[in-house]
Coordinates of C-alpha atoms in Angstrom, one line a residue:
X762 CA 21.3 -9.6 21.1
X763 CA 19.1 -10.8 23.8
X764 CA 17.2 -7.8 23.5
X765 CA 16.3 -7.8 19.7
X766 CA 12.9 -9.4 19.5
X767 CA 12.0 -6.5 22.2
X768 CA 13.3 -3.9 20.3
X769 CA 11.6 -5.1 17.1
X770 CA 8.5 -4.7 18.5
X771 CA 8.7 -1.3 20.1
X772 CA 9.6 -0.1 16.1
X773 CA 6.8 -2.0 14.9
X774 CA 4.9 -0.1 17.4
X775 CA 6.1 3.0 16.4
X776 CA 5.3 2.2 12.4
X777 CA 1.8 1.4 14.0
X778 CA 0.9 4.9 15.6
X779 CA 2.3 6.3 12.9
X780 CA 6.1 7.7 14.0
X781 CA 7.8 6.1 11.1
X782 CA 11.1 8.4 11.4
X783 CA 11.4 6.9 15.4
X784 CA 10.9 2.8 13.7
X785 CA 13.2 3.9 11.2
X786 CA 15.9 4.8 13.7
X787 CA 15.1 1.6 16.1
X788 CA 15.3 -0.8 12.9
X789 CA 18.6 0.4 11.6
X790 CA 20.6 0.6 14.8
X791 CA 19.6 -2.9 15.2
X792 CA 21.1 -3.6 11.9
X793 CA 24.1 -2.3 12.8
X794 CA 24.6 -4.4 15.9
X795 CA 27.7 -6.9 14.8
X796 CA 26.5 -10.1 16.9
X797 CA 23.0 -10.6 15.4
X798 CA 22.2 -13.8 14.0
X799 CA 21.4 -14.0 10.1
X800 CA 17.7 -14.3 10.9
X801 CA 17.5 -12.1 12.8
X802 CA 19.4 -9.0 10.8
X803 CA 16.9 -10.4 7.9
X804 CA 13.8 -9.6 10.2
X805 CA 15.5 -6.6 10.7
X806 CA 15.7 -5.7 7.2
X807 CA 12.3 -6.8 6.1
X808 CA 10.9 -4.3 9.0
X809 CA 13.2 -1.7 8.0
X810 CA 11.3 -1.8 4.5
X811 CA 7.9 -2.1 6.0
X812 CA 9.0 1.3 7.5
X813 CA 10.3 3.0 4.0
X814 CA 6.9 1.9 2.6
X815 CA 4.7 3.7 5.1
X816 CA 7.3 6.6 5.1
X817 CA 6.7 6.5 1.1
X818 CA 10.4 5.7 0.3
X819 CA 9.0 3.3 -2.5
X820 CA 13.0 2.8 -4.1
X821 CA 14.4 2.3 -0.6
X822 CA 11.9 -0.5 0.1
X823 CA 12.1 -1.9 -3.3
X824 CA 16.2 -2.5 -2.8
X825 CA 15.6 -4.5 0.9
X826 CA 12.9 -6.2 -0.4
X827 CA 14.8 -7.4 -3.6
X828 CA 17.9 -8.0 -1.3
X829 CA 16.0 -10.3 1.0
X830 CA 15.1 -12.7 -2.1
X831 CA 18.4 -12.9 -3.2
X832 CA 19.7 -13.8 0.2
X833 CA 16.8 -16.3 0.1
X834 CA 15.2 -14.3 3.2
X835 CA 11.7 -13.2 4.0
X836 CA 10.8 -14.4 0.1
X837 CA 7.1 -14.9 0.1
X838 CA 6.7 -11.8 2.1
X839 CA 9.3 -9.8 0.1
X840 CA 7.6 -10.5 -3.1
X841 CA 4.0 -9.4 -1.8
X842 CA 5.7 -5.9 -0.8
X843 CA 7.4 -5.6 -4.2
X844 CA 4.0 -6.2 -6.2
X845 CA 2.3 -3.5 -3.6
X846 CA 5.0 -1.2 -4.5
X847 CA 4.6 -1.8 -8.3
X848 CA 1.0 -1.4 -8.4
X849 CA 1.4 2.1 -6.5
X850 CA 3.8 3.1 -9.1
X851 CA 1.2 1.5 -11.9
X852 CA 5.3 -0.6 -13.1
X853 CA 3.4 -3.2 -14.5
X854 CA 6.0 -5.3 -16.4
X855 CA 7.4 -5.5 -12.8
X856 CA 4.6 -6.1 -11.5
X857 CA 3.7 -9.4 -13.8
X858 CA 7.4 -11.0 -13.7
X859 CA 7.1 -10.7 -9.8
X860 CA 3.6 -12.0 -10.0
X861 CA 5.2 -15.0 -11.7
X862 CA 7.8 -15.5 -8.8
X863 CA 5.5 -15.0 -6.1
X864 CA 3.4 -18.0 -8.2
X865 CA 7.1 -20.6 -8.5
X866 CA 7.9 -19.9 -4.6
X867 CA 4.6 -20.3 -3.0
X868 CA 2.5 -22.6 -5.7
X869 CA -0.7 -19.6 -5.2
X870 CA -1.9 -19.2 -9.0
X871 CA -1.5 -15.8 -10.1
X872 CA -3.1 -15.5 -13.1
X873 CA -6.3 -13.5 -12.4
X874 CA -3.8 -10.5 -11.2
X875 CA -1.8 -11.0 -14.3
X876 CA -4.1 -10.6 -16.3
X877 CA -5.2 -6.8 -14.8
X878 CA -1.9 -6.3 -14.9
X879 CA -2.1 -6.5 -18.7
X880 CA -5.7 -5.1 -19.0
X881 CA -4.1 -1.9 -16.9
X882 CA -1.4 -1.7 -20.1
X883 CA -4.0 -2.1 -21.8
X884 CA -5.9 0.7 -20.4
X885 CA -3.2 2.9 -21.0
X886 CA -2.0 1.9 -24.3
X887 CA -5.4 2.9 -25.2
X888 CA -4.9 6.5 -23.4
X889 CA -2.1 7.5 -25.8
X890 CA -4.0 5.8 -28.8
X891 CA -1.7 3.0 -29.5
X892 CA -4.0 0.6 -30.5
X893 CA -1.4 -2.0 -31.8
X894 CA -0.2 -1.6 -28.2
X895 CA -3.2 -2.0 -26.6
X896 CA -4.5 -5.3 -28.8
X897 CA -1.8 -7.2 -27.8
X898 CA -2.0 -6.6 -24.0
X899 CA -6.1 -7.8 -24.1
X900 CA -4.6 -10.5 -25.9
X901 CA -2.1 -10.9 -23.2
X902 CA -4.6 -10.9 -21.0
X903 CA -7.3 -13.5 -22.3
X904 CA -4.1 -15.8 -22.6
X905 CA -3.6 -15.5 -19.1
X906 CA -6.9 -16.0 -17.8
X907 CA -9.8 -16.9 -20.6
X908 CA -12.1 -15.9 -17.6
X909 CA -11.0 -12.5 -17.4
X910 CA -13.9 -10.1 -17.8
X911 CA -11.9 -7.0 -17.6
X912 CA -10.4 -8.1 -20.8
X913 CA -13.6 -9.0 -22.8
X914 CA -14.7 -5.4 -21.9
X915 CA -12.1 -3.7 -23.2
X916 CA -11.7 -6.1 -26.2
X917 CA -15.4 -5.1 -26.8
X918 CA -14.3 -1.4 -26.6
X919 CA -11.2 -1.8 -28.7
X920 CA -13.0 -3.3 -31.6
X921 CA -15.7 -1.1 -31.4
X922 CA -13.4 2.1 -31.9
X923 CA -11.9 0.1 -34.5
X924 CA -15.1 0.0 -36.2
X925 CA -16.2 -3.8 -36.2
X926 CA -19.3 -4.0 -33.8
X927 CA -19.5 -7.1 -34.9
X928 CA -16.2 -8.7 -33.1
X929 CA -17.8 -5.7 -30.1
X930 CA -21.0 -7.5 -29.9
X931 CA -19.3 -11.4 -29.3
X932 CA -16.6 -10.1 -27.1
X933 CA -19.4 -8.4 -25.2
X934 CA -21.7 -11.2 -24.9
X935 CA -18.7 -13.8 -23.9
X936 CA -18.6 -11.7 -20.4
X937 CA -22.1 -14.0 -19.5
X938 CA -20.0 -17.0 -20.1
X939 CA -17.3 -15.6 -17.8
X940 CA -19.0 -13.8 -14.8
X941 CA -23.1 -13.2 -15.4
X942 CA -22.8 -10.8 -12.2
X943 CA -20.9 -8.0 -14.7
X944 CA -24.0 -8.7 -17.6
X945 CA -25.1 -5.0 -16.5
X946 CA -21.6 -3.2 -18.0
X947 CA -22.0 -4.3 -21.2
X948 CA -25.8 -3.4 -21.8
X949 CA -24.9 -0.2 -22.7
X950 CA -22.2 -0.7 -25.0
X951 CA -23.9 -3.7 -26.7
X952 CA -26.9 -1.0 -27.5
X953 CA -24.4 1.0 -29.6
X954 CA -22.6 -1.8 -31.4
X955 CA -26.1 -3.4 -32.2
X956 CA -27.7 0.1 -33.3
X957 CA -24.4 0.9 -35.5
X958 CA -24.7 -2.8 -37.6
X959 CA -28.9 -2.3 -37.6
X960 CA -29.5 -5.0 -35.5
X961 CA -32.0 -3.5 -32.6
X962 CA -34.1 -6.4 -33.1
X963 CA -31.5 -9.2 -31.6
X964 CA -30.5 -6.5 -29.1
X965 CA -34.3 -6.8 -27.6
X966 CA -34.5 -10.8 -27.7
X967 CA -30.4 -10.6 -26.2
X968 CA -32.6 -8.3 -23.1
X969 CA -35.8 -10.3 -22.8
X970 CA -33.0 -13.1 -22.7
X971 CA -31.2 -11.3 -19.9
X972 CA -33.9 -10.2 -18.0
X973 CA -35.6 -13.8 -18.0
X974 CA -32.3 -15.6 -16.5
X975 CA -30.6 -12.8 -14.6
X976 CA -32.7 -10.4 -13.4
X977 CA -31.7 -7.0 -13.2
X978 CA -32.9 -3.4 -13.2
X979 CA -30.5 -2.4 -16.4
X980 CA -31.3 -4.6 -18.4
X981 CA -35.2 -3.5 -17.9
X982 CA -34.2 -0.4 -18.1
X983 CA -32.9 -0.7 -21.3
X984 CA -35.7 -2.7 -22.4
X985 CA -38.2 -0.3 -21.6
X986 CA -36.2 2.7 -23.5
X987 CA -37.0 0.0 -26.5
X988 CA -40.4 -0.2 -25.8
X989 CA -41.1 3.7 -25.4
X990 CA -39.2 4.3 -28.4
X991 CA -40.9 1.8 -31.0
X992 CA -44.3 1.2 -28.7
X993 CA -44.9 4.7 -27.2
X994 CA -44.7 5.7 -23.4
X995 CA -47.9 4.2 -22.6
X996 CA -46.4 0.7 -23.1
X997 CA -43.2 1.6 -21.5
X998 CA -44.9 2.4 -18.4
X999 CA -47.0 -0.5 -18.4
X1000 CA -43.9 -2.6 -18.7
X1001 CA -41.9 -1.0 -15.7
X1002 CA -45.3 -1.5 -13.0
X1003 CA -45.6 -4.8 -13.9
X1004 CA -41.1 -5.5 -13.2
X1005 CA -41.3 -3.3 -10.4
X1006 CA -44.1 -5.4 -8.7
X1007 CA -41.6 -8.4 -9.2
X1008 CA -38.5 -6.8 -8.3
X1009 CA -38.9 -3.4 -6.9
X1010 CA -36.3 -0.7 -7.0
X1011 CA -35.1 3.2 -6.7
X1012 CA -34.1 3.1 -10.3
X1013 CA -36.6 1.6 -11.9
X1014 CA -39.4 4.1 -9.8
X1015 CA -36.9 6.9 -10.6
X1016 CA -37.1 6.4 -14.5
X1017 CA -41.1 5.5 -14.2
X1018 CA -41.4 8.7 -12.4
X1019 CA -39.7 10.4 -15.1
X1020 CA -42.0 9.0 -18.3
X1021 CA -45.0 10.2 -15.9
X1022 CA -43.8 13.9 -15.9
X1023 CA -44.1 13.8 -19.6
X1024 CA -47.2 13.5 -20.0
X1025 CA -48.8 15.3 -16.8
X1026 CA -49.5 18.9 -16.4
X1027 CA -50.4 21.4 -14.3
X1028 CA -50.5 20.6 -10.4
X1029 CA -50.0 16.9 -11.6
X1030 CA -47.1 17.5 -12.9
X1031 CA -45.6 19.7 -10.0
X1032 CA -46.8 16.6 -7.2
X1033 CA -44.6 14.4 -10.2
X1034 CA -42.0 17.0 -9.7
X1035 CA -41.5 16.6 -6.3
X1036 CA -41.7 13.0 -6.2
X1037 CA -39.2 12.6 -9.0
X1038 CA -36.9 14.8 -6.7
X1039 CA -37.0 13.1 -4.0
X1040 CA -36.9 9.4 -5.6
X1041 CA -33.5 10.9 -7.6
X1042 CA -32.0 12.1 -4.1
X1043 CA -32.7 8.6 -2.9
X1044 CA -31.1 7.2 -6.2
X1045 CA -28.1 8.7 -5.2
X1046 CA -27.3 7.9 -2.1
X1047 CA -27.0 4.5 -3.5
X1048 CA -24.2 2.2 -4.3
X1049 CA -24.2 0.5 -7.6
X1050 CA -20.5 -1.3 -6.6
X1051 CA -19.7 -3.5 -3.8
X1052 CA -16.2 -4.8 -2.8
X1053 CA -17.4 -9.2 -2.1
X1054 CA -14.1 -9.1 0.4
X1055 CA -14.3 -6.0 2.9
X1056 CA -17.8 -4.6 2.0
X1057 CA -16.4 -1.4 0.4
X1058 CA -19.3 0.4 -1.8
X1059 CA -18.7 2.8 -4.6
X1060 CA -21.0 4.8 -7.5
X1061 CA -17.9 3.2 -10.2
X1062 CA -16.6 0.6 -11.0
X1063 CA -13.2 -0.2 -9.4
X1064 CA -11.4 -3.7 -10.5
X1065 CA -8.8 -3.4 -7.6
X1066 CA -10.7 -2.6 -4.3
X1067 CA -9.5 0.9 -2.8
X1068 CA -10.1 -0.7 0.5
X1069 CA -8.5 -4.1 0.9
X1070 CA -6.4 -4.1 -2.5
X1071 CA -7.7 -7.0 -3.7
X1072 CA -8.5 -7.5 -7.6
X1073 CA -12.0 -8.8 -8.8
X1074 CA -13.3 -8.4 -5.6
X1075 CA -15.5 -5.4 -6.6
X1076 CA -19.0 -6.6 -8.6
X1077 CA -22.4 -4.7 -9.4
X1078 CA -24.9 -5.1 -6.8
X1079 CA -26.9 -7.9 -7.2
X1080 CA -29.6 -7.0 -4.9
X1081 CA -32.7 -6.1 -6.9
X1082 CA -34.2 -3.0 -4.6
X1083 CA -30.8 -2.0 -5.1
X1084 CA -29.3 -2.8 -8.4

């Protein structure tokens, strides 16, 4: 028994470096050893499941871990393995009623986690088109957390396929009460809803709005689409110089780039050419998605960090040169 705490580390070692069989084999023969202490064959057991998990033995970690909280063992760090395991295997019923428990034993609010947990059944309600399904896990959701904007986009998308842009259009704009820094997701969508109920006019006066408070290279992106479209590609132009001497960026060069070609010829037009490549190659090699936590950047939009695992961490960039 004296010699436990020495041999728990050389199988945490082992787990370390990656020899998961040889921590395996350490953790269990000290399980078997009829003199240890209670605390100290708990230990055991929660180590022993830390192994199963990096081996991938998911339902040989999931019985330790659910045995140490009913001995009363190792709780708080039982239930943080058993939500890990549930969101690798996407069990997201689990997932929320251990959410819960992990809230009553340690008195950390859950409820921004619980709420993704009902947006992902809500994501895959939506998958195999039950809509009924999928309406009542955003509502779920939104119960959970009113701030959730995960849930006001896909409230916005679930009532747009349902046909009323108009329920689209407020659950889209509700995401600037929740979290402005997400404004630039629903810019697209909120062009569709507005261009299906005729509407373009409050969708230019929701952008100048935007692009007065906020900032942001989408939304002037968008706007100047408007322009060219109703104003020509003269006035478009005109309107991306004059934001890029404010807030200069890739994007916003790339697209003014791209109006130029189309109305250049000749070797003009070839000079554009090679411009417009090489602003687009710049364009990118550019994030548009960075994790707030650990730094992690991505070209998509990921609301549980592939990096550190944590949920909401992950926001458009806010940075204009390169939003």
């Amino acid at each position: 028994s004296e010699t436990v705490e020495t041999h728990l580390a050389l199988g945490n070692l082992f787990r370390r470096r990656g020899e998961v069989d040889r921590a395996i084999r350490i953790h269990k023969n000290i399980i078997a050893r009829p003199t240890l202490s209670r605390t100290q064959r708990s230990l055991a057991l929660y180590e022993l499941g830390q192994d199963y998990m990096s081996a991938g033995l998911l339902d040989r970690a999931e019985n330790l871990f659910q045995g140490l909280i009913e001995l009363g063992e190792y709780k708080t760090e039982a239930l943080k393995q058993l939500l890990e395991i549930y969101e690798q295997e996407k069990d997201w019923p689990n997932a929320i009623e251990t959410a819960r428990s992990y809230e009553f034993v340690t008195g950390k609010r859950t409820h921004s986690v619980v709420a993704h947990y009902y947006c992902e059944q809500a994501e895959a309600a939506m998958a195999r088109h039950d809509m009924s399904a999928a309406q009542a896990s955003i509502k779920k959701s939104l119960g959970v957390d009113k701030y959730c904007v995960r849930a006001s986009l896909l409230l916005g998308k679930f009532e747009s396929a349902s046909g009323d842009c108009n329920s689209a259009i407020r659950a889209y704009h509700f995401v600037e009460r929740q979290d402005a820094d997400y404004i630039s997701e629903t810019i697209e969508p909120l062009e569709k809803c507005y261009r299906s109920v005729g509407k373009l006019f409050e969708y230019r006066e929701h952008l100048e709005s935007i692009l007065k408070q906020y900032g942001g290279v989408t939304a002037m992106l968008a706007l100047a689409e408007l322009m060219r479209t109703e104003q020509g590609d003269r006035s478009a132009m005109q309107f991306i110089i004059e934001q890029l001497r404010k807030r200069p960026s890739v994007r916003g060069l790339e697209r003014l780039v791209a109006y130029n070609m189309q109305n250049t010829e000749g070797a003009a037009r070839e000079n554009m050419q090679i411009l417009g490549d090489l602003v687009k190659k710049l364009s990118t090699l550019k994030s548009s998605y960075k994790c707030n936590v650990c730094g992690f950047e991505a070209r998509a939009m990921h609301w549980h960090c592939p990096s550190c695992k944590c949920w909401d961490s992950v926001k458009p960039m806010q940075d204009i040169v390169e939003n």
